Amino acid sequence: MGGRAASSKETLIELIEELGELGKGSRFVFVHGGGAEVTKVSEVFGLKPVFRNGIRLTSEAEMDIVDMVLAGKMNKALVRLFSARGIPAVGLTGVDGDLFLAQPIEEGSRTGRVVEVNPGVLTLLLDHGYLPIVASVSRDREGGGLNINADEVALELAKSLQAKGLLYLSDIPGVLKAGAVMERIDAETAAREIEGGGITGGMIPKVISSLEAVKRGVGFVGIGEYHAKGDLKALISGAKGTKIV
């Protein structure tokens, strides 16, 4: 779930309640970012965020804020909301059980890319009825903190678990072509639309990585918005958003 996916606390609570209902027959892992909140707190401390191609270039000073906001405030706030609705949740980051390790995208940066996944702690929690809530922060091999894009973390965890599905909940309704949502995309459609300019910009790597996840055993990837109870079921079925298969 991206930091802007839930437009309000009420919407987030509806999402959690729907997850609880669907979770009676399925198992879920909830991955979250929170870039907007990190930016807000960084500016309070006089730090100006730097972005390149939509990716935050996290500094050493800002990494402390990322830990505080993502691993601390946001992760525990989510655990509280889930737990208060009868869903036993456990908050994690990549360093817990060495769930996932990363390496910096460039020298001196505290923004990382996932290089290793060890899903044992997730399997253990899922087998015992817990819902893991994972913040997208981890470490490098020397123990330094790293901030990782939440979409990338969710993708790598889904591949490692051979998940039946991966949902990207964001502030966009799906993959757009000329302003309209593409309901279903397979490898052939993606190749044609990327070459022809139907799929553009930052959606190209997301579609390509989603197709790779499907090729690696993930059942499907869904991309879309969450506004009200029922949207999660609609995204899973393909009645809403874009379904990549």
PDB file of C-alpha atoms in Angstrom:
ATOM      1  CA  MET A   1       0.000   0.000   0.000  1.00  0.00           C
ATOM      2  CA  GLY A   2       1.415   3.351  -1.026  1.00  0.00           C
ATOM      3  CA  GLY A   3       1.448   6.262   1.368  1.00  0.00           C
ATOM      4  CA  ARG A   4      -1.415   8.003  -0.466  1.00  0.00           C
ATOM      5  CA  ALA A   5      -3.525   4.879  -1.109  1.00  0.00           C
ATOM      6  CA  ALA A   6      -6.023   5.502   1.691  1.00  0.00           C
ATOM      7  CA  SER A   7      -7.540   8.964   1.394  1.00  0.00           C
ATOM      8  CA  SER A   8      -8.667   9.047   5.035  1.00  0.00           C
ATOM      9  CA  LYS A   9      -8.514   7.098   8.275  1.00  0.00           C
ATOM     10  CA  GLU A  10     -12.109   5.997   7.674  1.00  0.00           C
ATOM     11  CA  THR A  11     -11.150   4.537   4.276  1.00  0.00           C
ATOM     12  CA  LEU A  12      -8.177   2.761   5.831  1.00  0.00           C
ATOM     13  CA  ILE A  13     -10.437   1.241   8.486  1.00  0.00           C
ATOM     14  CA  GLU A  14     -12.828  -0.005   5.781  1.00  0.00           C
ATOM     15  CA  LEU A  15      -9.855  -1.607   4.008  1.00  0.00           C
ATOM     16  CA  ILE A  16      -8.741  -3.303   7.228  1.00  0.00           C
ATOM     17  CA  GLU A  17     -12.250  -4.579   7.934  1.00  0.00           C
ATOM     18  CA  GLU A  18     -12.523  -5.988   4.413  1.00  0.00           C
ATOM     19  CA  LEU A  19      -9.131  -7.653   4.787  1.00  0.00           C
ATOM     20  CA  GLY A  20     -10.413  -9.230   7.998  1.00  0.00           C
ATOM     21  CA  GLU A  21     -13.452 -10.624   6.193  1.00  0.00           C
ATOM     22  CA  LEU A  22     -11.436 -11.965   3.260  1.00  0.00           C
ATOM     23  CA  GLY A  23      -8.777 -13.287   5.627  1.00  0.00           C
ATOM     24  CA  LYS A  24     -11.155 -15.944   6.937  1.00  0.00           C
ATOM     25  CA  GLY A  25     -10.338 -17.976   3.845  1.00  0.00           C
ATOM     26  CA  SER A  26      -7.021 -16.459   2.763  1.00  0.00           C
ATOM     27  CA  ARG A  27      -3.722 -15.281   4.221  1.00  0.00           C
ATOM     28  CA  PHE A  28      -2.388 -11.776   3.654  1.00  0.00           C
ATOM     29  CA  VAL A  29       0.865  -9.858   4.085  1.00  0.00           C
ATOM     30  CA  PHE A  30       0.415  -6.063   4.268  1.00  0.00           C
ATOM     31  CA  VAL A  31       3.353  -3.969   2.972  1.00  0.00           C
ATOM     32  CA  HIS A  32       3.355  -0.196   3.421  1.00  0.00           C
ATOM     33  CA  GLY A  33       5.394   2.843   2.520  1.00  0.00           C
ATOM     34  CA  GLY A  34       4.756   6.378   3.711  1.00  0.00           C
ATOM     35  CA  GLY A  35       6.797   8.793   1.645  1.00  0.00           C
ATOM     36  CA  ALA A  36       4.413  11.716   2.097  1.00  0.00           C
ATOM     37  CA  GLU A  37       4.664  11.495   5.885  1.00  0.00           C
ATOM     38  CA  VAL A  38       8.469  11.144   5.694  1.00  0.00           C
ATOM     39  CA  THR A  39       8.605  14.313   3.586  1.00  0.00           C
ATOM     40  CA  LYS A  40       6.390  16.162   6.066  1.00  0.00           C
ATOM     41  CA  VAL A  41       8.561  15.237   9.058  1.00  0.00           C
ATOM     42  CA  SER A  42      11.816  15.851   7.138  1.00  0.00           C
ATOM     43  CA  GLU A  43      10.735  19.403   6.403  1.00  0.00           C
ATOM     44  CA  VAL A  44       9.943  19.975  10.091  1.00  0.00           C
ATOM     45  CA  PHE A  45      13.602  19.127  10.789  1.00  0.00           C
ATOM     46  CA  GLY A  46      14.814  21.404   7.996  1.00  0.00           C
ATOM     47  CA  LEU A  47      15.694  18.608   5.557  1.00  0.00           C
ATOM     48  CA  LYS A  48      14.682  19.068   1.933  1.00  0.00           C
ATOM     49  CA  PRO A  49      13.825  15.753   0.230  1.00  0.00           C
ATOM     50  CA  VAL A  50      15.596  14.996  -3.054  1.00  0.00           C
ATOM     51  CA  PHE A  51      13.980  12.881  -5.776  1.00  0.00           C
ATOM     52  CA  ARG A  52      15.261  11.464  -9.050  1.00  0.00           C
ATOM     53  CA  ASN A  53      12.830   9.866 -11.505  1.00  0.00           C
ATOM     54  CA  GLY A  54      10.279   9.639  -8.719  1.00  0.00           C
ATOM     55  CA  ILE A  55      12.665   7.819  -6.360  1.00  0.00           C
ATOM     56  CA  ARG A  56      13.617   9.437  -3.051  1.00  0.00           C
ATOM     57  CA  LEU A  57      17.391   9.778  -2.629  1.00  0.00           C
ATOM     58  CA  THR A  58      17.543   9.207   1.117  1.00  0.00           C
ATOM     59  CA  SER A  59      20.405  10.921   2.953  1.00  0.00           C
ATOM     60  CA  GLU A  60      22.064   9.693   6.155  1.00  0.00           C
ATOM     61  CA  ALA A  61      20.181  12.330   8.166  1.00  0.00           C
ATOM     62  CA  GLU A  62      16.883  11.504   6.505  1.00  0.00           C
ATOM     63  CA  MET A  63      17.330   7.773   7.182  1.00  0.00           C
ATOM     64  CA  ASP A  64      16.793   8.457  10.892  1.00  0.00           C
ATOM     65  CA  ILE A  65      13.464  10.049  10.003  1.00  0.00           C
ATOM     66  CA  VAL A  66      12.536   7.134   7.725  1.00  0.00           C
ATOM     67  CA  ASP A  67      13.128   4.723  10.618  1.00  0.00           C
ATOM     68  CA  MET A  68      11.147   6.922  12.988  1.00  0.00           C
ATOM     69  CA  VAL A  69       8.185   7.411  10.644  1.00  0.00           C
ATOM     70  CA  LEU A  70       7.919   4.109   8.743  1.00  0.00           C
ATOM     71  CA  ALA A  71       9.252   1.527  11.192  1.00  0.00           C
ATOM     72  CA  GLY A  72       7.928   3.427  14.204  1.00  0.00           C
ATOM     73  CA  LYS A  73       4.914   5.686  13.891  1.00  0.00           C
ATOM     74  CA  MET A  74       3.191   4.311  10.782  1.00  0.00           C
ATOM     75  CA  ASN A  75       3.890   0.621  11.319  1.00  0.00           C
ATOM     76  CA  LYS A  76       2.671   0.629  14.900  1.00  0.00           C
ATOM     77  CA  ALA A  77      -0.357   2.785  14.051  1.00  0.00           C
ATOM     78  CA  LEU A  78      -1.357   0.147  11.493  1.00  0.00           C
ATOM     79  CA  VAL A  79      -0.811  -2.696  13.956  1.00  0.00           C
ATOM     80  CA  ARG A  80      -3.059  -0.907  16.453  1.00  0.00           C
ATOM     81  CA  LEU A  81      -5.832  -0.448  13.871  1.00  0.00           C
ATOM     82  CA  PHE A  82      -5.699  -4.102  12.787  1.00  0.00           C
ATOM     83  CA  SER A  83      -5.532  -5.433  16.344  1.00  0.00           C
ATOM     84  CA  ALA A  84      -8.443  -3.244  17.490  1.00  0.00           C
ATOM     85  CA  ARG A  85     -10.594  -4.954  14.850  1.00  0.00           C
ATOM     86  CA  GLY A  86      -9.789  -8.477  15.942  1.00  0.00           C
ATOM     87  CA  ILE A  87      -7.034  -9.132  13.406  1.00  0.00           C
ATOM     88  CA  PRO A  88      -3.863 -10.374  15.127  1.00  0.00           C
ATOM     89  CA  ALA A  89      -1.122  -8.361  13.431  1.00  0.00           C
ATOM     90  CA  VAL A  90       2.651  -8.229  13.862  1.00  0.00           C
ATOM     91  CA  GLY A  91       4.695  -5.240  12.688  1.00  0.00           C
ATOM     92  CA  LEU A  92       7.977  -5.949  10.910  1.00  0.00           C
ATOM     93  CA  THR A  93      10.730  -4.353   8.867  1.00  0.00           C
ATOM     94  CA  GLY A  94      13.277  -6.012   6.613  1.00  0.00           C
ATOM     95  CA  VAL A  95      15.738  -6.411   9.485  1.00  0.00           C
ATOM     96  CA  ASP A  96      13.358  -8.553  11.559  1.00  0.00           C
ATOM     97  CA  GLY A  97      14.330 -12.156  10.992  1.00  0.00           C
ATOM     98  CA  ASP A  98      16.490 -10.811   8.135  1.00  0.00           C
ATOM     99  CA  LEU A  99      13.284 -10.767   6.103  1.00  0.00           C
ATOM    100  CA  PHE A 100      14.910  -8.866   3.258  1.00  0.00           C
ATOM    101  CA  LEU A 101      18.340  -7.310   2.715  1.00  0.00           C
ATOM    102  CA  ALA A 102      19.186  -4.494   0.329  1.00  0.00           C
ATOM    103  CA  GLN A 103      22.084  -2.573  -1.138  1.00  0.00           C
ATOM    104  CA  PRO A 104      22.350   1.179  -1.843  1.00  0.00           C
ATOM    105  CA  ILE A 105      21.324   2.256  -5.324  1.00  0.00           C
ATOM    106  CA  GLU A 106      24.455   4.431  -5.421  1.00  0.00           C
ATOM    107  CA  GLU A 107      27.385   5.286  -3.189  1.00  0.00           C
ATOM    108  CA  GLY A 108      26.451   7.518  -0.272  1.00  0.00           C
ATOM    109  CA  SER A 109      22.714   6.995  -0.663  1.00  0.00           C
ATOM    110  CA  ARG A 110      20.469   5.397   1.955  1.00  0.00           C
ATOM    111  CA  THR A 111      17.950   4.396  -0.699  1.00  0.00           C
ATOM    112  CA  GLY A 112      18.256   0.712  -1.489  1.00  0.00           C
ATOM    113  CA  ARG A 113      17.190  -2.142  -3.725  1.00  0.00           C
ATOM    114  CA  VAL A 114      16.268  -5.587  -2.427  1.00  0.00           C
ATOM    115  CA  VAL A 115      18.977  -8.187  -3.078  1.00  0.00           C
ATOM    116  CA  GLU A 116      17.906 -11.062  -0.821  1.00  0.00           C
ATOM    117  CA  VAL A 117      14.639 -12.315   0.690  1.00  0.00           C
ATOM    118  CA  ASN A 118      14.311 -14.777   3.569  1.00  0.00           C
ATOM    119  CA  PRO A 119      10.552 -15.339   4.016  1.00  0.00           C
ATOM    120  CA  GLY A 120      10.826 -17.748   6.966  1.00  0.00           C
ATOM    121  CA  VAL A 121       9.537 -15.250   9.535  1.00  0.00           C
ATOM    122  CA  LEU A 122       6.508 -14.492   7.327  1.00  0.00           C
ATOM    123  CA  THR A 123       5.720 -18.174   6.882  1.00  0.00           C
ATOM    124  CA  LEU A 124       6.012 -18.725  10.633  1.00  0.00           C
ATOM    125  CA  LEU A 125       3.623 -15.866  11.415  1.00  0.00           C
ATOM    126  CA  LEU A 126       1.133 -16.829   8.702  1.00  0.00           C
ATOM    127  CA  ASP A 127       1.120 -20.463   9.832  1.00  0.00           C
ATOM    128  CA  HIS A 128       0.199 -19.309  13.345  1.00  0.00           C
ATOM    129  CA  GLY A 129      -2.645 -17.066  12.223  1.00  0.00           C
ATOM    130  CA  TYR A 130      -0.925 -13.674  12.302  1.00  0.00           C
ATOM    131  CA  LEU A 131      -1.087 -10.971   9.648  1.00  0.00           C
ATOM    132  CA  PRO A 132       2.385  -9.485   9.041  1.00  0.00           C
ATOM    133  CA  ILE A 133       2.542  -5.719   8.465  1.00  0.00           C
ATOM    134  CA  VAL A 134       5.854  -4.884   6.788  1.00  0.00           C
ATOM    135  CA  ALA A 135       7.468  -1.435   6.618  1.00  0.00           C
ATOM    136  CA  SER A 136       9.738  -0.915   3.615  1.00  0.00           C
ATOM    137  CA  VAL A 137      12.995  -0.309   5.491  1.00  0.00           C
ATOM    138  CA  SER A 138      15.900  -2.699   5.995  1.00  0.00           C
ATOM    139  CA  ARG A 139      19.700  -2.854   6.130  1.00  0.00           C
ATOM    140  CA  ASP A 140      22.725  -3.389   3.955  1.00  0.00           C
ATOM    141  CA  ARG A 141      25.287  -6.132   4.582  1.00  0.00           C
ATOM    142  CA  GLU A 142      27.279  -3.808   6.857  1.00  0.00           C
ATOM    143  CA  GLY A 143      24.249  -3.058   9.035  1.00  0.00           C
ATOM    144  CA  GLY A 144      23.442   0.409   7.713  1.00  0.00           C
ATOM    145  CA  GLY A 145      19.794   1.420   7.380  1.00  0.00           C
ATOM    146  CA  LEU A 146      18.181   1.568   3.944  1.00  0.00           C
ATOM    147  CA  ASN A 147      14.907   2.996   2.680  1.00  0.00           C
ATOM    148  CA  ILE A 148      13.305   0.876  -0.064  1.00  0.00           C
ATOM    149  CA  ASN A 149      10.365   1.541  -2.361  1.00  0.00           C
ATOM    150  CA  ALA A 150       7.315  -0.252  -0.912  1.00  0.00           C
ATOM    151  CA  ASP A 151       6.216  -1.544  -4.332  1.00  0.00           C
ATOM    152  CA  GLU A 152       9.581  -3.256  -4.765  1.00  0.00           C
ATOM    153  CA  VAL A 153       9.406  -4.827  -1.308  1.00  0.00           C
ATOM    154  CA  ALA A 154       5.882  -6.130  -1.945  1.00  0.00           C
ATOM    155  CA  LEU A 155       6.941  -7.545  -5.314  1.00  0.00           C
ATOM    156  CA  GLU A 156       9.983  -9.372  -3.933  1.00  0.00           C
ATOM    157  CA  LEU A 157       8.039 -10.783  -0.970  1.00  0.00           C
ATOM    158  CA  ALA A 158       5.240 -11.977  -3.264  1.00  0.00           C
ATOM    159  CA  LYS A 159       7.745 -13.777  -5.486  1.00  0.00           C
ATOM    160  CA  SER A 160       9.469 -15.414  -2.520  1.00  0.00           C
ATOM    161  CA  LEU A 161       6.131 -16.631  -1.108  1.00  0.00           C
ATOM    162  CA  GLN A 162       4.752 -17.718  -4.507  1.00  0.00           C
ATOM    163  CA  ALA A 163       1.701 -15.641  -3.594  1.00  0.00           C
ATOM    164  CA  LYS A 164      -1.653 -16.262  -5.251  1.00  0.00           C
ATOM    165  CA  GLY A 165      -1.885 -12.546  -5.908  1.00  0.00           C
ATOM    166  CA  LEU A 166      -0.222  -9.170  -5.369  1.00  0.00           C
ATOM    167  CA  LEU A 167      -2.268  -5.977  -5.052  1.00  0.00           C
ATOM    168  CA  TYR A 168      -0.787  -2.512  -5.460  1.00  0.00           C
ATOM    169  CA  LEU A 169      -3.149  -0.081  -3.726  1.00  0.00           C
ATOM    170  CA  SER A 170      -2.314   3.436  -4.856  1.00  0.00           C
ATOM    171  CA  ASP A 171      -3.796   6.802  -5.794  1.00  0.00           C
ATOM    172  CA  ILE A 172      -4.324   5.823  -9.437  1.00  0.00           C
ATOM    173  CA  PRO A 173      -7.260   3.728 -10.761  1.00  0.00           C
ATOM    174  CA  GLY A 174      -5.062   1.328 -12.727  1.00  0.00           C
ATOM    175  CA  VAL A 175      -2.822   1.219 -15.788  1.00  0.00           C
ATOM    176  CA  LEU A 176      -4.119   3.969 -18.067  1.00  0.00           C
ATOM    177  CA  LYS A 177      -4.220   4.136 -21.854  1.00  0.00           C
ATOM    178  CA  ALA A 178      -5.467   7.457 -23.236  1.00  0.00           C
ATOM    179  CA  GLY A 179      -7.049   8.162 -19.851  1.00  0.00           C
ATOM    180  CA  ALA A 180      -8.976   4.873 -19.665  1.00  0.00           C
ATOM    181  CA  VAL A 181      -8.153   1.969 -17.340  1.00  0.00           C
ATOM    182  CA  MET A 182      -6.783  -1.139 -19.037  1.00  0.00           C
ATOM    183  CA  GLU A 183      -8.709  -3.938 -17.354  1.00  0.00           C
ATOM    184  CA  ARG A 184      -6.386  -6.843 -18.212  1.00  0.00           C
ATOM    185  CA  ILE A 185      -2.779  -7.027 -19.386  1.00  0.00           C
ATOM    186  CA  ASP A 186      -0.773 -10.075 -20.412  1.00  0.00           C
ATOM    187  CA  ALA A 187       2.754 -10.270 -21.824  1.00  0.00           C
ATOM    188  CA  GLU A 188       1.606  -9.878 -25.435  1.00  0.00           C
ATOM    189  CA  THR A 189      -0.595  -6.867 -24.635  1.00  0.00           C
ATOM    190  CA  ALA A 190       2.161  -5.222 -22.595  1.00  0.00           C
ATOM    191  CA  ALA A 191       4.754  -5.577 -25.352  1.00  0.00           C
ATOM    192  CA  ARG A 192       2.369  -4.133 -27.939  1.00  0.00           C
ATOM    193  CA  GLU A 193       1.243  -1.197 -25.779  1.00  0.00           C
ATOM    194  CA  ILE A 194       4.734  -0.274 -24.579  1.00  0.00           C
ATOM    195  CA  GLU A 195       6.090  -0.309 -28.139  1.00  0.00           C
ATOM    196  CA  GLY A 196       3.087   1.641 -29.410  1.00  0.00           C
ATOM    197  CA  GLY A 197       3.126   4.228 -26.640  1.00  0.00           C
ATOM    198  CA  GLY A 198      -0.082   3.084 -24.953  1.00  0.00           C
ATOM    199  CA  ILE A 199       1.747   2.378 -21.679  1.00  0.00           C
ATOM    200  CA  THR A 200       4.179   5.138 -20.760  1.00  0.00           C
ATOM    201  CA  GLY A 201       6.353   6.690 -18.056  1.00  0.00           C
ATOM    202  CA  GLY A 202       6.693   5.126 -14.637  1.00  0.00           C
ATOM    203  CA  MET A 203       4.017   2.559 -15.403  1.00  0.00           C
ATOM    204  CA  ILE A 204       6.337   0.750 -17.850  1.00  0.00           C
ATOM    205  CA  PRO A 205       8.726  -0.673 -15.201  1.00  0.00           C
ATOM    206  CA  LYS A 206       5.763  -1.515 -12.928  1.00  0.00           C
ATOM    207  CA  VAL A 207       4.062  -3.521 -15.684  1.00  0.00           C
ATOM    208  CA  ILE A 208       7.315  -5.245 -16.677  1.00  0.00           C
ATOM    209  CA  SER A 209       8.158  -6.184 -13.075  1.00  0.00           C
ATOM    210  CA  SER A 210       4.575  -7.381 -12.526  1.00  0.00           C
ATOM    211  CA  LEU A 211       4.777  -9.676 -15.551  1.00  0.00           C
ATOM    212  CA  GLU A 212       8.100 -11.003 -14.227  1.00  0.00           C
ATOM    213  CA  ALA A 213       6.406 -11.744 -10.893  1.00  0.00           C
ATOM    214  CA  VAL A 214       3.650 -13.687 -12.670  1.00  0.00           C
ATOM    215  CA  LYS A 215       6.306 -15.579 -14.621  1.00  0.00           C
ATOM    216  CA  ARG A 216       8.011 -16.408 -11.293  1.00  0.00           C
ATOM    217  CA  GLY A 217       4.850 -17.937  -9.799  1.00  0.00           C
ATOM    218  CA  VAL A 218       2.696 -15.069  -8.489  1.00  0.00           C
ATOM    219  CA  GLY A 219      -0.886 -15.763  -9.573  1.00  0.00           C
ATOM    220  CA  PHE A 220      -1.724 -12.229 -10.699  1.00  0.00           C
ATOM    221  CA  VAL A 221      -0.909  -8.584  -9.986  1.00  0.00           C
ATOM    222  CA  GLY A 222      -3.681  -6.037  -9.443  1.00  0.00           C
ATOM    223  CA  ILE A 223      -3.234  -2.252  -9.591  1.00  0.00           C
ATOM    224  CA  GLY A 224      -5.896   0.205  -8.466  1.00  0.00           C
ATOM    225  CA  GLU A 225      -7.462   2.500  -5.900  1.00  0.00           C
ATOM    226  CA  TYR A 226      -9.318   1.717  -2.692  1.00  0.00           C
ATOM    227  CA  HIS A 227     -12.266   3.988  -1.889  1.00  0.00           C
ATOM    228  CA  ALA A 228     -14.827   1.867  -0.045  1.00  0.00           C
ATOM    229  CA  LYS A 229     -15.533  -1.607   1.293  1.00  0.00           C
ATOM    230  CA  GLY A 230     -15.883  -4.031  -1.600  1.00  0.00           C
ATOM    231  CA  ASP A 231     -13.063  -2.515  -3.639  1.00  0.00           C
ATOM    232  CA  LEU A 232     -10.561  -5.116  -2.419  1.00  0.00           C
ATOM    233  CA  LYS A 233     -12.753  -7.975  -3.595  1.00  0.00           C
ATOM    234  CA  ALA A 234     -13.300  -6.149  -6.894  1.00  0.00           C
ATOM    235  CA  LEU A 235      -9.552  -5.695  -7.414  1.00  0.00           C
ATOM    236  CA  ILE A 236      -8.933  -9.385  -6.733  1.00  0.00           C
ATOM    237  CA  SER A 237     -11.654 -10.487  -9.156  1.00  0.00           C
ATOM    238  CA  GLY A 238     -10.597  -8.012 -11.835  1.00  0.00           C
ATOM    239  CA  ALA A 239     -13.883  -6.079 -11.718  1.00  0.00           C
ATOM    240  CA  LYS A 240     -11.928  -2.941 -10.754  1.00  0.00           C
ATOM    241  CA  GLY A 241      -8.478  -1.631 -11.637  1.00  0.00           C
ATOM    242  CA  THR A 242      -5.973  -3.451 -13.845  1.00  0.00           C
ATOM    243  CA  LYS A 243      -5.241  -7.164 -13.565  1.00  0.00           C
ATOM    244  CA  ILE A 244      -1.859  -8.335 -14.882  1.00  0.00           C
ATOM    245  CA  VAL A 245      -1.647 -12.050 -15.710  1.00  0.00           C
TER     246      VAL A 245
END
